[in-house]
Amino acid sequence: MIIRICVPAGIALFLVISILGGNAAAMGLENENSASDVEGIVENMTVDEKVGQMLMPDFRNWKKQGEVKATGFIEMNSEIASIIKKYHLGGVILFAENVVDTEQTVRLTDGLQMASPDLPLFITIDQEGGIVTRLQTGTNLPGNMALGATRNENYAYQTGEIIGRELSSLGINVNFGPSVDVNNNPGNPVIGVRSFSSDPELVSKLGIQTIKGLQNQNMVATAKHFPGHGDTAVDSHYGLPLVSHDKERLRTVELVPFQKAIDAGVDMMMTAHVQFPAFDDTTYISKKDGQEIMVPATLSHKVITDLLRGEMGFDGVVVTDALNMKAIADNFGQEEAVVLALKSGVDIALMPAQVNSLQMEKNITTVFNAVKEAVESGEIPIGQVNRSVTRILELKVNKGILNPDKTPIDKKIKTALQVVGNEYHLKKETEIAEDAITLLKNEGRTLPFKPKKNEKVLVLAPFDDQVESMSRSIRELADKKKIKKVQITGMSFSEKSFTDDVARLIDESDFVITGSYIVKNDPAVNDGVIDDSIQDSSKWATAFPRAVMNHAKKQDKEFVLMSLRNPYDVANFEKAKAVLAVYGFKGYSNGRYRQPNIPAGISTIFGGSKPKGTLPVDIPSVTKPSESLYKLGYGLDIKSGKPIKQKRGK
């Protein structure tokens, strides 16, 4: 059988692939001439076509002509199709606003590909699992730090496999994950539980298995955020972070998972908008305030070309993190940032300009023209452009993207409905989440709670969806007859003060469960002691649950503290008799659990499952920051009360 892949109008060439049989050959994986064929395509492409392959915008929201405001882009339209064709775009990124249900997503990705029939698109998404999950239907999975708590490489592989299988069925071919950042800064506001661990070896092992699981489903896997976003105290969505470590430290910690991912054959690498003066201390004048700033990795030739490609040997596709993030947009400006990124050696500029209507098309036009002018003037060497486009097209050949799926749309939808969020995936999701739960304190065998019929359980958490997740999970345990029927009272406490009414609720309850959600520990500490008399409203996330803990203890109530996000916050609750970490804060909304972590924690609290997790990070004391309150690898067996002996699953 002969398949002809049509290439753009500016190319007098048909790529002919002889298929001898088998899926691997159908994807171009066994075609000895595929590399030279791609080179032939690139040689015949116009500059416009090459520039387009290197740009990857989002169409998160869209306002059609005549409409009042932009809304989530969920259905393909001729306006976006015209932009894809006009600028010869190589790919698009999807967000939660674009993927509201399974059938809709399949139709959208199919429509996007129809807009680029000559060189099919990279259709990408950030589906890390855990707190960064874009699909609004399907399997959420407990996230990377939960995987780190299990120490189970099989779970990491299965996570990648499940994500890859679901995305592939939806017509998405690139996943911007996993994050292989080493989270060794407890105050990190953006990575935290998105990291597997503070141990670079554990991050490497679990990251590689996640990558292999994704690739097993023919999904492009992306390691991010190079050279490492784990030891930052600034969120690059809002500012420009700096990592000041020397080269030796960076090579023995931050770079380790990236090097091992490269050695294992990762497809794509995403850059970090972070300054690394050890590798590049070149300065620019910020457009924001006129101050001198150091170049971030995304825009650094020394980091991307010299370090990543030269020293570390990566010859896959390099994509920037979103260029509309304030770390880049505020300091460098739209057009200059894209040109600088491509000059540094990246292959794809992600989200180079905001376009949510035809009236805003001028944004992508100015970026496109700026890049084209830089290429034609030699500022961006044409040889470098050719190498980037060759990498992009070779990856598309290797993943079968240039050999489009001709399956009828109705059959695609039927398959996706059978795959996305199926029973096996949800069962595996629950299993991993429950095994990740880490019990850190259980004085007097407080846990598991064993309520009598109609006893009262008070549930407190920062946000309504978390309260609903806890309450619903308790009711489900009762419905399954795993516990007696109980009376449940729930209350969220976001930015509220501890009042007499809250005290009364505690007094009237038999059991109190409080969720803690603290991104960065900031308690009021006086002379090495947390001062509970200070009720600063800015410290509500710490002050309120501590007040609940103290009152419950005073009234001799059964109390447990559940850390919902970064486990470092358990250091605020040293007086609690029972403490556990679940590594995920998303609750129940829109008719579904948005993460399995809270239900898994509730199951542990009431004896429905046994916690098997051990800490993937050190927990420093908040009163003595130089000391560890709990060490990496610590976790208690709920039955014996003794530390769990670590096992690394294979």
XYZ file of C-alpha atoms in Angstrom:
650
model
C 0.000 0.000 0.000
C 1.238 3.502 -0.831
C 0.310 6.522 1.298
C 0.961 9.995 -0.050
C 1.358 12.752 2.532
C 0.590 16.079 0.903
C 2.850 18.930 1.903
C 2.215 22.685 1.746
C 1.495 24.498 -1.494
C 4.963 26.040 -1.626
C 6.531 22.577 -1.864
C 6.650 20.718 -5.178
C 6.989 17.393 -3.462
C 4.961 14.402 -2.365
C 6.346 12.434 0.515
C 5.849 8.785 -0.380
C 6.040 6.245 2.367
C 6.031 2.571 1.440
C 4.282 0.577 4.052
C 5.229 -3.043 4.248
C 2.760 -3.801 6.993
C 2.325 -3.329 10.723
C 1.528 -0.275 12.849
C 5.146 0.742 13.369
C 5.652 1.066 9.622
C 2.350 2.915 9.289
C 3.705 5.518 11.699
C 6.888 5.880 9.691
C 8.981 4.244 12.402
C 10.445 1.604 10.067
C 10.937 3.779 7.027
C 14.673 4.161 6.458
C 14.135 7.166 4.218
C 11.923 9.152 6.618
C 14.773 11.416 7.810
C 15.851 12.331 4.288
C 12.213 12.776 3.274
C 11.739 15.297 6.090
C 14.881 17.113 4.994
C 13.401 17.270 1.504
C 10.185 18.772 2.833
C 12.121 21.391 4.801
C 14.241 22.328 1.785
C 11.097 23.061 -0.216
C 9.243 25.000 2.490
C 8.893 28.769 2.317
C 10.113 30.946 5.178
C 6.471 31.587 6.108
C 5.797 27.862 6.379
C 8.888 27.320 8.523
C 8.060 30.192 10.863
C 4.521 28.859 11.286
C 5.775 25.459 12.448
C 7.664 27.223 15.246
C 4.633 29.054 16.674
C 2.065 27.447 18.989
C -0.717 29.788 20.169
C -3.715 29.025 22.345
C -7.325 29.751 21.508
C -8.514 29.367 25.086
C -11.384 31.776 24.553
C -12.881 33.161 21.363
C -15.224 36.001 20.457
C -16.838 35.571 17.070
C -17.730 38.607 15.021
C -20.982 40.008 16.357
C -20.634 38.417 19.795
C -20.376 40.542 22.937
C -17.565 38.742 24.745
C -15.134 35.875 24.402
C -16.182 32.483 25.741
C -14.479 29.108 25.900
C -13.478 27.905 22.419
C -15.100 24.470 22.286
C -16.330 24.159 18.706
C -14.198 24.587 15.590
C -15.041 27.634 13.498
C -13.939 29.156 10.205
C -12.264 32.135 11.885
C -9.726 30.035 13.773
C -9.314 27.744 10.767
C -8.362 30.785 8.694
C -5.672 31.799 11.227
C -4.192 28.299 11.327
C -3.982 28.237 7.526
C -2.811 31.804 7.070
C 0.131 31.463 9.444
C 0.880 27.801 8.687
C 0.744 27.054 12.422
C 2.540 23.939 13.620
C 0.404 23.381 16.680
C -2.033 24.675 19.291
C -2.336 24.237 23.043
C -5.643 23.403 24.715
C -6.845 24.438 28.172
C -9.728 23.449 30.426
C -11.940 25.990 28.645
C -11.495 23.951 25.438
C -12.118 20.420 26.730
C -15.445 20.345 28.552
C -16.508 16.803 27.669
C -15.318 13.793 25.704
C -17.412 14.002 22.530
C -16.910 17.762 22.250
C -13.136 17.384 22.603
C -12.908 14.726 19.888
C -14.909 16.924 17.508
C -12.738 19.934 18.334
C -9.401 18.169 17.752
C -10.756 16.660 14.548
C -11.785 20.115 13.367
C -8.405 21.584 14.253
C -6.601 18.938 12.220
C -8.905 19.503 9.265
C -7.689 23.122 9.228
C -4.134 21.914 8.587
C -4.396 18.904 6.248
C -0.944 19.291 4.646
C 1.149 19.272 7.825
C -1.041 18.072 10.704
C -0.815 19.887 14.019
C 0.739 19.195 17.363
C -2.352 19.372 19.588
C -1.002 19.837 23.081
C -2.214 20.074 26.668
C -0.912 20.234 30.251
C -2.314 16.986 31.654
C 0.146 16.329 34.461
C -2.359 14.630 36.746
C -2.988 16.005 40.210
C -3.508 19.736 40.554
C -2.632 20.458 36.895
C -5.369 18.578 35.068
C -7.126 20.181 32.112
C -9.670 17.555 31.042
C -13.040 18.245 32.629
C -14.038 14.623 32.218
C -11.934 11.532 32.706
C -9.296 10.432 35.167
C -7.520 13.018 37.315
C -4.958 10.839 39.134
C -3.379 11.942 42.435
C -0.354 13.798 41.033
C 3.419 13.570 41.107
C 4.122 14.097 44.798
C 1.557 11.433 45.640
C 3.490 9.117 43.319
C 6.643 10.142 45.160
C 4.992 9.123 48.428
C 4.285 5.638 47.051
C 7.882 5.151 45.784
C 6.235 2.914 43.180
C 7.669 2.994 39.662
C 4.837 0.794 38.370
C 2.343 3.429 39.481
C 4.341 6.111 37.653
C 4.320 4.053 34.450
C 0.590 3.344 34.798
C -0.072 7.046 35.384
C 1.687 7.935 32.126
C -0.101 5.126 30.337
C -3.556 6.200 31.543
C -2.963 9.856 30.693
C -1.527 8.920 27.301
C -4.367 6.541 26.481
C -7.049 9.108 27.333
C -5.381 11.983 25.508
C -4.684 9.874 22.434
C -8.315 8.772 22.227
C -9.318 12.443 22.261
C -7.043 13.364 19.363
C -4.420 15.100 21.509
C -0.884 14.060 20.584
C 1.429 16.024 22.915
C 1.370 16.102 26.704
C 3.309 18.845 28.447
C 4.331 16.569 31.295
C 5.755 15.263 33.466
C 7.313 17.955 35.605
C 10.711 16.634 36.676
C 11.544 19.644 38.811
C 13.245 18.771 42.114
C 11.127 20.565 44.723
C 13.685 21.385 47.394
C 12.223 24.770 48.375
C 9.308 24.458 50.842
C 8.261 27.995 49.923
C 7.923 27.228 46.214
C 4.583 28.776 45.172
C 4.182 27.129 41.761
C 5.696 23.611 41.771
C 5.162 21.966 45.184
C 3.074 18.815 44.727
C 3.670 18.963 40.961
C 7.133 17.574 41.766
C 7.745 13.930 42.597
C 10.226 14.692 45.372
C 13.154 16.697 46.698
C 15.360 13.690 45.918
C 16.702 13.972 42.339
C 17.134 10.191 42.059
C 13.515 9.520 43.001
C 12.349 12.286 40.654
C 14.405 10.677 37.876
C 13.070 7.153 38.389
C 9.413 8.167 38.591
C 9.767 10.758 35.827
C 11.306 8.257 33.413
C 8.568 5.711 34.073
C 5.862 8.328 33.524
C 7.539 9.290 30.239
C 7.680 5.635 29.160
C 4.017 5.162 30.021
C 3.058 8.157 27.891
C 5.246 7.030 25.005
C 3.751 3.550 25.156
C 0.522 5.205 24.030
C 2.326 6.995 21.169
C 2.068 10.258 23.112
C 4.754 12.930 22.884
C 6.143 13.270 26.426
C 7.672 16.516 27.672
C 10.081 16.960 30.585
C 9.711 20.338 32.266
C 10.760 22.973 33.388
C 14.396 22.964 32.238
C 16.861 23.584 33.918
C 14.639 23.296 37.015
C 11.879 25.316 38.704
C 11.959 23.463 42.014
C 14.143 25.771 44.100
C 12.314 29.020 43.422
C 10.322 31.269 45.727
C 8.657 33.265 42.926
C 5.921 32.044 40.577
C 7.049 32.809 37.013
C 3.409 33.456 36.085
C 3.761 36.664 38.122
C 7.484 37.476 38.417
C 10.985 36.464 37.352
C 12.512 33.823 39.669
C 16.237 33.324 40.231
C 18.190 30.188 41.178
C 21.584 31.286 42.459
C 23.304 27.906 42.955
C 26.680 27.225 41.361
C 27.180 24.848 38.440
C 28.300 21.938 40.593
C 25.161 22.059 42.723
C 22.909 22.448 39.668
C 24.539 19.479 37.934
C 24.158 17.236 40.989
C 20.561 18.207 41.836
C 18.442 20.212 39.395
C 19.864 18.841 36.148
C 19.925 15.167 37.169
C 16.319 14.268 36.206
C 16.594 16.156 32.919
C 19.808 14.368 31.958
C 18.304 10.992 32.816
C 15.142 11.828 30.874
C 17.316 12.723 27.864
C 19.223 9.468 28.200
C 15.885 7.601 28.374
C 14.684 9.198 25.116
C 12.228 11.914 26.168
C 10.639 13.549 23.111
C 10.373 17.159 24.148
C 11.795 19.582 26.696
C 10.001 22.648 28.087
C 12.031 25.610 29.319
C 11.737 27.531 32.588
C 11.357 31.305 32.829
C 13.992 31.285 35.572
C 17.344 33.050 35.855
C 20.392 30.788 36.256
C 23.415 33.115 36.567
C 25.769 30.144 36.995
C 25.116 29.347 33.331
C 24.256 32.772 31.949
C 24.542 36.145 33.681
C 23.891 38.189 30.522
C 21.761 41.222 31.356
C 18.937 43.020 29.589
C 17.090 46.229 30.356
C 13.584 45.383 31.552
C 10.781 46.984 29.584
C 8.762 46.987 32.802
C 10.880 49.331 34.912
C 14.122 49.999 33.059
C 16.151 47.938 35.502
C 18.936 45.572 34.520
C 17.815 41.930 34.746
C 19.516 38.654 33.959
C 18.293 36.640 31.015
C 15.985 33.732 31.967
C 16.710 30.224 30.679
C 13.963 30.433 28.040
C 15.803 33.256 26.277
C 19.366 32.095 26.903
C 21.538 30.697 24.094
C 24.031 29.523 26.715
C 21.351 27.502 28.504
C 19.385 26.128 25.536
C 22.066 25.649 22.889
C 25.307 25.329 24.877
C 24.038 23.479 27.968
C 20.947 21.527 26.896
C 21.964 20.654 23.357
C 25.754 20.806 23.541
C 26.678 19.536 26.975
C 23.654 17.378 27.781
C 23.146 16.043 24.268
C 19.433 16.708 23.759
C 18.434 16.743 20.091
C 14.688 16.552 20.549
C 12.162 19.377 20.320
C 12.503 22.279 22.772
C 9.380 24.297 23.560
C 9.164 27.388 25.725
C 6.889 27.670 28.704
C 4.030 30.061 27.941
C 5.507 33.344 26.721
C 2.536 35.332 28.036
C 3.638 34.660 31.625
C 4.657 37.845 33.416
C 8.258 36.700 33.927
C 8.661 37.141 30.162
C 5.842 39.399 28.969
C 6.426 42.223 31.468
C 10.181 42.376 31.007
C 10.822 41.658 27.330
C 7.742 42.515 25.325
C 5.807 40.282 22.969
C 7.766 40.344 19.702
C 11.226 40.626 21.234
C 10.569 37.730 23.620
C 9.618 35.380 20.773
C 12.639 36.370 18.682
C 14.988 36.006 21.662
C 13.539 32.590 22.503
C 14.028 31.291 18.979
C 17.525 32.808 18.826
C 18.378 30.935 22.031
C 17.776 27.657 20.228
C 14.224 26.692 21.173
C 12.158 25.129 18.410
C 8.641 26.198 19.388
C 7.432 29.455 20.928
C 4.432 28.563 23.081
C 1.609 31.092 23.403
C 3.561 33.846 21.630
C 0.606 36.230 21.347
C -2.914 36.480 22.722
C -5.534 35.948 20.032
C -9.151 35.557 21.082
C -10.900 37.251 18.155
C -10.258 38.305 14.576
C -9.797 41.840 15.915
C -6.828 40.527 17.920
C -5.289 38.695 14.974
C -2.875 41.620 14.685
C -1.041 40.226 17.739
C -0.067 37.027 15.961
C 0.616 39.024 12.786
C 3.186 41.255 14.485
C 4.907 38.276 16.115
C 4.935 36.302 12.868
C 6.373 39.254 10.959
C 8.991 39.934 13.635
C 10.232 36.348 13.462
C 10.180 36.345 9.665
C 12.182 39.580 9.538
C 14.690 38.160 12.035
C 15.130 35.085 9.821
C 15.439 37.051 6.592
C 17.957 39.447 8.151
C 20.051 36.602 9.513
C 19.427 37.541 13.143
C 17.973 34.036 13.474
C 20.177 31.940 11.135
C 18.223 30.038 8.481
C 20.308 26.957 9.233
C 19.057 27.033 12.813
C 15.473 27.447 11.605
C 15.866 24.465 9.296
C 17.185 22.339 12.141
C 14.225 23.315 14.333
C 11.643 22.584 11.658
C 13.387 19.285 10.869
C 13.147 18.252 14.542
C 9.472 19.204 14.629
C 8.597 17.261 11.481
C 10.711 14.246 12.435
C 8.825 14.018 15.719
C 5.535 14.283 13.849
C 6.668 11.463 11.540
C 7.825 9.289 14.443
C 4.490 9.661 16.251
C 2.425 9.104 13.119
C 1.060 12.640 13.155
C 1.915 13.151 9.471
C -0.134 10.072 8.675
C -3.538 11.297 9.866
C -6.088 8.947 11.378
C -8.876 8.453 8.840
C -11.238 6.783 11.311
C -14.780 8.187 10.974
C -15.580 10.795 13.629
C -18.442 8.767 15.145
C -16.119 5.811 15.691
C -13.485 8.091 17.264
C -16.095 9.413 19.662
C -17.290 5.910 20.561
C -13.726 4.804 21.297
C -12.986 7.897 23.380
C -16.146 7.398 25.447
C -14.957 3.871 26.236
C -11.460 5.045 27.194
C -11.782 8.361 29.018
C -12.523 7.829 32.702
C -13.237 4.119 32.304
C -13.674 1.787 35.265
C -10.105 0.472 35.199
C -8.620 3.971 35.106
C -10.765 5.159 38.008
C -9.944 2.060 40.042
C -6.217 2.601 39.469
C -6.613 6.277 40.359
C -8.136 5.334 43.721
C -5.520 2.658 44.399
C -2.606 5.025 43.852
C -4.209 7.810 45.890
C -4.889 5.527 48.863
C -1.390 4.042 48.826
C 0.087 7.555 48.778
C -1.614 8.739 51.988
C 1.121 9.446 54.514
C 0.369 9.199 58.227
C 2.704 11.474 60.174
C 1.210 11.429 63.680
C -1.240 9.140 65.418
C -0.831 9.646 69.155
C -3.008 7.484 71.334
C -4.168 5.620 68.246
C -6.519 8.447 67.397
C -7.019 6.923 63.961
C -8.942 5.272 62.573
C -12.077 7.043 63.750
C -14.777 4.564 64.752
C -17.975 6.576 65.145
C -21.123 5.113 66.623
C -24.455 5.476 64.856
C -25.599 9.098 64.566
C -22.496 10.541 66.193
C -21.542 13.953 64.862
C -18.649 14.632 62.519
C -17.548 18.211 61.856
C -15.720 18.819 58.578
C -13.772 22.050 58.064
C -11.715 23.064 55.038
C -10.694 26.288 53.310
C -13.064 25.966 50.341
C -16.581 24.676 49.716
C -15.564 22.063 47.141
C -13.136 20.530 49.658
C -15.826 20.395 52.341
C -18.162 18.737 49.857
C -15.514 16.178 48.890
C -14.922 15.258 52.544
C -18.612 15.123 53.438
C -19.593 13.133 50.360
C -16.741 10.661 50.947
C -17.931 10.030 54.512
C -21.495 9.452 53.312
C -20.243 7.010 50.681
C -18.354 5.030 53.329
C -21.585 4.805 55.321
C -23.580 3.788 52.227
C -21.053 0.987 51.638
C -21.497 -0.010 55.297
C -17.818 0.559 56.060
C -18.821 2.882 58.907
C -22.006 3.623 60.843
C -24.348 6.328 59.629
C -23.198 9.640 61.097
C -24.385 13.223 61.189
C -22.103 15.478 59.168
C -21.723 19.240 59.491
C -19.453 21.023 57.040
C -18.075 24.550 56.851
C -15.490 26.324 54.724
C -13.269 28.893 56.401
C -11.599 30.799 53.612
C -10.499 34.130 55.108
C -12.781 33.748 58.137
C -11.911 34.236 61.775
C -12.468 31.738 64.555
C -15.752 32.747 66.216
C -17.987 31.561 69.049
C -20.185 29.896 66.427
C -17.249 27.795 65.225
C -16.389 26.902 68.815
C -20.001 25.817 69.344
C -19.858 23.532 66.306
C -16.752 21.877 67.719
C -18.375 21.540 71.156
C -21.395 19.801 69.635
C -19.301 17.358 67.576
C -17.737 14.007 68.427
C -15.112 14.051 65.658
C -13.413 16.992 63.942
C -11.643 16.782 60.566
C -9.814 19.904 59.413
C -8.173 20.365 56.040
C -5.135 22.607 55.777
C -4.231 24.380 52.540
C -1.078 26.451 52.895
C 1.098 27.157 49.870
C 3.847 28.811 51.916
C 4.225 28.565 55.694
C 3.945 31.984 57.314
C 2.746 31.625 60.912
C 3.115 34.343 63.534
C 6.209 33.189 65.416
C 7.447 34.918 68.581
C 10.616 33.701 70.329
C 10.501 30.353 68.567
C 6.830 29.707 69.388
C 3.765 30.075 67.169
C 1.684 32.877 68.696
C -1.970 31.846 68.468
C -3.112 35.143 69.973
C -2.307 36.902 66.696
C -5.349 36.658 64.432
C -3.878 38.490 61.440
C -6.399 38.098 58.599
C -3.539 37.607 56.132
C -2.586 34.466 58.047
C -6.072 32.922 58.038
C -4.850 29.735 56.344
C -2.666 29.026 59.379
C -4.557 30.782 62.161
C -8.006 29.277 61.593
C -7.126 25.557 61.516
C -4.752 26.044 64.457
C -7.576 27.654 66.425
C -9.798 24.694 65.568
C -7.047 22.288 66.633
C -6.500 24.050 69.946
C -10.192 24.279 70.814
C -10.842 20.662 69.852
C -7.932 19.574 72.041
C -9.228 21.683 74.946
C -12.650 20.046 74.615
C -11.077 16.583 74.301
C -12.542 16.009 70.853
C -11.185 13.462 68.389
C -9.293 15.661 65.923
C -7.301 14.998 62.753
C -5.441 17.452 60.535
C -5.394 16.622 56.827
C -2.741 18.459 54.784
C -4.389 19.032 51.413
C -1.615 20.542 49.339
C 2.095 20.966 50.053
C 2.878 18.681 52.997
C 5.200 21.297 54.510
C 2.163 22.865 56.201
C 1.910 20.051 58.747
C 4.725 21.824 60.632
C 2.090 24.338 61.766
C 0.249 21.644 63.733
C 2.773 20.034 66.058
C 0.185 19.807 68.854
C -2.248 17.732 66.792
C -2.479 14.094 67.824
C -3.295 12.877 64.318
C -1.852 14.307 61.089
C -1.792 12.993 57.539
C -0.796 14.282 54.096
C -2.835 13.631 50.933
C -0.931 15.768 48.340
C -3.968 17.144 46.515
C -6.482 19.901 47.284
C -9.134 19.720 44.559
C -12.558 18.795 45.889
C -15.978 17.871 44.508
C -17.656 20.162 41.973
C -19.704 19.964 38.789
C -20.858 16.474 39.709
C -17.427 14.853 40.086
C -14.437 14.441 42.338
C -11.756 16.593 40.739
C -9.000 14.636 42.485
C -8.988 11.308 44.334
C -6.716 12.564 47.138
C -9.296 13.902 49.612
C -11.548 10.808 49.351
C -8.437 8.652 49.886
C -7.595 10.643 53.015
C -11.133 10.248 54.370
C -10.959 6.514 53.694
C -7.776 6.342 55.787
C -9.287 8.393 58.613
C -12.225 6.001 58.968
C -10.262 2.788 58.428
C -11.432 2.093 54.884
C -7.826 1.857 53.672
C -4.381 1.721 55.212
C -1.872 4.524 54.580
C 1.296 3.236 52.949
C 2.977 6.491 51.893
C 6.265 7.906 53.119
C 7.310 11.523 52.749
C 8.956 12.381 49.402
C 10.346 15.620 50.929
C 11.769 16.883 54.212
C 9.388 18.910 56.394
C 11.266 21.748 58.140
C 10.060 23.062 61.487
C 8.395 26.486 61.341
C 9.732 27.473 64.747
C 13.249 26.142 64.080
C 13.626 26.357 60.292
C 17.110 24.833 60.273
C 15.725 21.590 61.746
C 13.566 18.922 60.121
C 10.313 18.111 61.863
C 9.804 15.050 59.655
C 12.498 13.542 57.428
C 12.181 12.460 53.830
C 11.043 8.831 53.882
C 9.055 9.135 57.120
C 5.588 7.675 57.477
C 3.742 5.650 60.090
C 1.983 2.315 59.897
C -1.515 2.928 61.257
C -1.747 -0.463 62.946
C 1.613 -0.720 64.699
C 2.333 2.977 65.009
C 5.880 2.316 63.836
C 7.661 3.908 60.875
C 7.011 2.212 57.542
C 9.965 0.485 55.929
C 10.329 1.959 52.473
C 9.732 -0.194 49.445
C 10.426 0.825 45.877
C 7.896 -0.791 43.560
C 9.103 -2.172 40.268
